[in-house]
Amino acid sequence: MFWPMLHLALAFCGVAVLGVLAVRVGLEVRRFSRAVGDSAERITRAADDLERAAGPLAARGESLRRETVRRGEG
């Protein structure tokens, strides 16, 4: 009777360890997904800032190109 009880106890401990690890993985996945969401938000804000900053620069470059073409240098 000792060996079947030992096997049952070891099986229970194995399932308990797997349950604890599953909970830890679930918590880490939640934390990781939150970090990915925050990073995506920061990337979106940076892209918007870059787009706003590039607008005047592109307009200035276009006006310089037109001046060059008008002068016959291009």
PDB file of C-alpha atoms in Angstrom:
ATOM      1  CA  MET A   1       0.000   0.000   0.000  1.00  0.00           C
ATOM      2  CA  PHE A   2       2.981   2.301   0.470  1.00  0.00           C
ATOM      3  CA  TRP A   3       3.981   2.444  -3.227  1.00  0.00           C
ATOM      4  CA  PRO A   4       0.541   3.323  -4.616  1.00  0.00           C
ATOM      5  CA  MET A   5       0.163   6.105  -2.029  1.00  0.00           C
ATOM      6  CA  LEU A   6       3.643   7.402  -2.838  1.00  0.00           C
ATOM      7  CA  HIS A   7       2.799   7.444  -6.547  1.00  0.00           C
ATOM      8  CA  LEU A   8      -0.452   9.238  -5.843  1.00  0.00           C
ATOM      9  CA  ALA A   9       1.326  11.839  -3.690  1.00  0.00           C
ATOM     10  CA  LEU A  10       4.008  12.385  -6.341  1.00  0.00           C
ATOM     11  CA  ALA A  11       1.361  12.751  -9.050  1.00  0.00           C
ATOM     12  CA  PHE A  12      -0.483  15.319  -6.950  1.00  0.00           C
ATOM     13  CA  CYS A  13       2.742  17.249  -6.340  1.00  0.00           C
ATOM     14  CA  GLY A  14       3.506  17.177 -10.070  1.00  0.00           C
ATOM     15  CA  VAL A  15       0.068  18.534 -10.945  1.00  0.00           C
ATOM     16  CA  ALA A  16       0.410  21.208  -8.239  1.00  0.00           C
ATOM     17  CA  VAL A  17       3.795  22.292  -9.633  1.00  0.00           C
ATOM     18  CA  LEU A  18       2.357  22.450 -13.159  1.00  0.00           C
ATOM     19  CA  GLY A  19      -0.575  24.526 -11.860  1.00  0.00           C
ATOM     20  CA  VAL A  20       1.743  27.006 -10.140  1.00  0.00           C
ATOM     21  CA  LEU A  21       3.865  27.296 -13.265  1.00  0.00           C
ATOM     22  CA  ALA A  22       0.764  27.821 -15.421  1.00  0.00           C
ATOM     23  CA  VAL A  23      -0.356  30.670 -13.165  1.00  0.00           C
ATOM     24  CA  ARG A  24       3.096  32.255 -13.327  1.00  0.00           C
ATOM     25  CA  VAL A  25       3.150  31.964 -17.129  1.00  0.00           C
ATOM     26  CA  GLY A  26      -0.312  33.526 -17.312  1.00  0.00           C
ATOM     27  CA  LEU A  27       0.782  36.467 -15.172  1.00  0.00           C
ATOM     28  CA  GLU A  28       3.926  36.981 -17.248  1.00  0.00           C
ATOM     29  CA  VAL A  29       1.905  36.856 -20.484  1.00  0.00           C
ATOM     30  CA  ARG A  30      -0.427  39.514 -19.098  1.00  0.00           C
ATOM     31  CA  ARG A  31       2.538  41.692 -18.095  1.00  0.00           C
ATOM     32  CA  PHE A  32       4.203  41.159 -21.490  1.00  0.00           C
ATOM     33  CA  SER A  33       1.043  42.028 -23.402  1.00  0.00           C
ATOM     34  CA  ARG A  34       0.687  45.217 -21.363  1.00  0.00           C
ATOM     35  CA  ALA A  35       4.301  46.125 -22.193  1.00  0.00           C
ATOM     36  CA  VAL A  36       3.707  45.433 -25.898  1.00  0.00           C
ATOM     37  CA  GLY A  37       0.597  47.634 -25.827  1.00  0.00           C
ATOM     38  CA  ASP A  38       2.507  50.460 -24.157  1.00  0.00           C
ATOM     39  CA  SER A  39       5.316  50.139 -26.690  1.00  0.00           C
ATOM     40  CA  ALA A  40       2.873  50.212 -29.584  1.00  0.00           C
ATOM     41  CA  GLU A  41       1.317  53.378 -28.160  1.00  0.00           C
ATOM     42  CA  ARG A  42       4.739  55.031 -27.838  1.00  0.00           C
ATOM     43  CA  ILE A  43       5.653  54.015 -31.390  1.00  0.00           C
ATOM     44  CA  THR A  44       2.387  55.488 -32.666  1.00  0.00           C
ATOM     45  CA  ARG A  45       3.045  58.753 -30.838  1.00  0.00           C
ATOM     46  CA  ALA A  46       6.622  58.872 -32.165  1.00  0.00           C
ATOM     47  CA  ALA A  47       5.396  58.255 -35.723  1.00  0.00           C
ATOM     48  CA  ASP A  48       2.856  61.066 -35.369  1.00  0.00           C
ATOM     49  CA  ASP A  49       5.547  63.406 -34.031  1.00  0.00           C
ATOM     50  CA  LEU A  50       7.847  62.465 -36.897  1.00  0.00           C
ATOM     51  CA  GLU A  51       5.100  63.069 -39.431  1.00  0.00           C
ATOM     52  CA  ARG A  52       4.355  66.496 -37.973  1.00  0.00           C
ATOM     53  CA  ALA A  53       8.050  67.395 -37.931  1.00  0.00           C
ATOM     54  CA  ALA A  54       8.628  66.167 -41.492  1.00  0.00           C
ATOM     55  CA  GLY A  55       5.805  68.226 -43.011  1.00  0.00           C
ATOM     56  CA  PRO A  56       7.506  71.642 -42.879  1.00  0.00           C
ATOM     57  CA  LEU A  57      10.829  70.113 -43.890  1.00  0.00           C
ATOM     58  CA  ALA A  58       9.279  68.494 -46.959  1.00  0.00           C
ATOM     59  CA  ALA A  59       7.581  71.754 -47.911  1.00  0.00           C
ATOM     60  CA  ARG A  60      10.878  73.618 -47.581  1.00  0.00           C
ATOM     61  CA  GLY A  61      12.654  71.016 -49.699  1.00  0.00           C
ATOM     62  CA  GLU A  62       9.956  71.277 -52.366  1.00  0.00           C
ATOM     63  CA  SER A  63      10.262  75.079 -52.468  1.00  0.00           C
ATOM     64  CA  LEU A  64      14.063  74.810 -52.808  1.00  0.00           C
ATOM     65  CA  ARG A  65      13.631  72.329 -55.674  1.00  0.00           C
ATOM     66  CA  ARG A  66      11.223  74.686 -57.442  1.00  0.00           C
ATOM     67  CA  GLU A  67      13.664  77.596 -57.045  1.00  0.00           C
ATOM     68  CA  THR A  68      16.474  75.490 -58.478  1.00  0.00           C
ATOM     69  CA  VAL A  69      14.345  74.428 -61.467  1.00  0.00           C
ATOM     70  CA  ARG A  70      13.171  78.000 -61.994  1.00  0.00           C
ATOM     71  CA  ARG A  71      16.776  79.250 -62.087  1.00  0.00           C
ATOM     72  CA  GLY A  72      17.693  76.555 -64.578  1.00  0.00           C
ATOM     73  CA  GLU A  73      20.169  74.840 -62.278  1.00  0.00           C
ATOM     74  CA  GLY A  74      18.285  71.523 -62.104  1.00  0.00           C
TER      75      GLY A  74
END
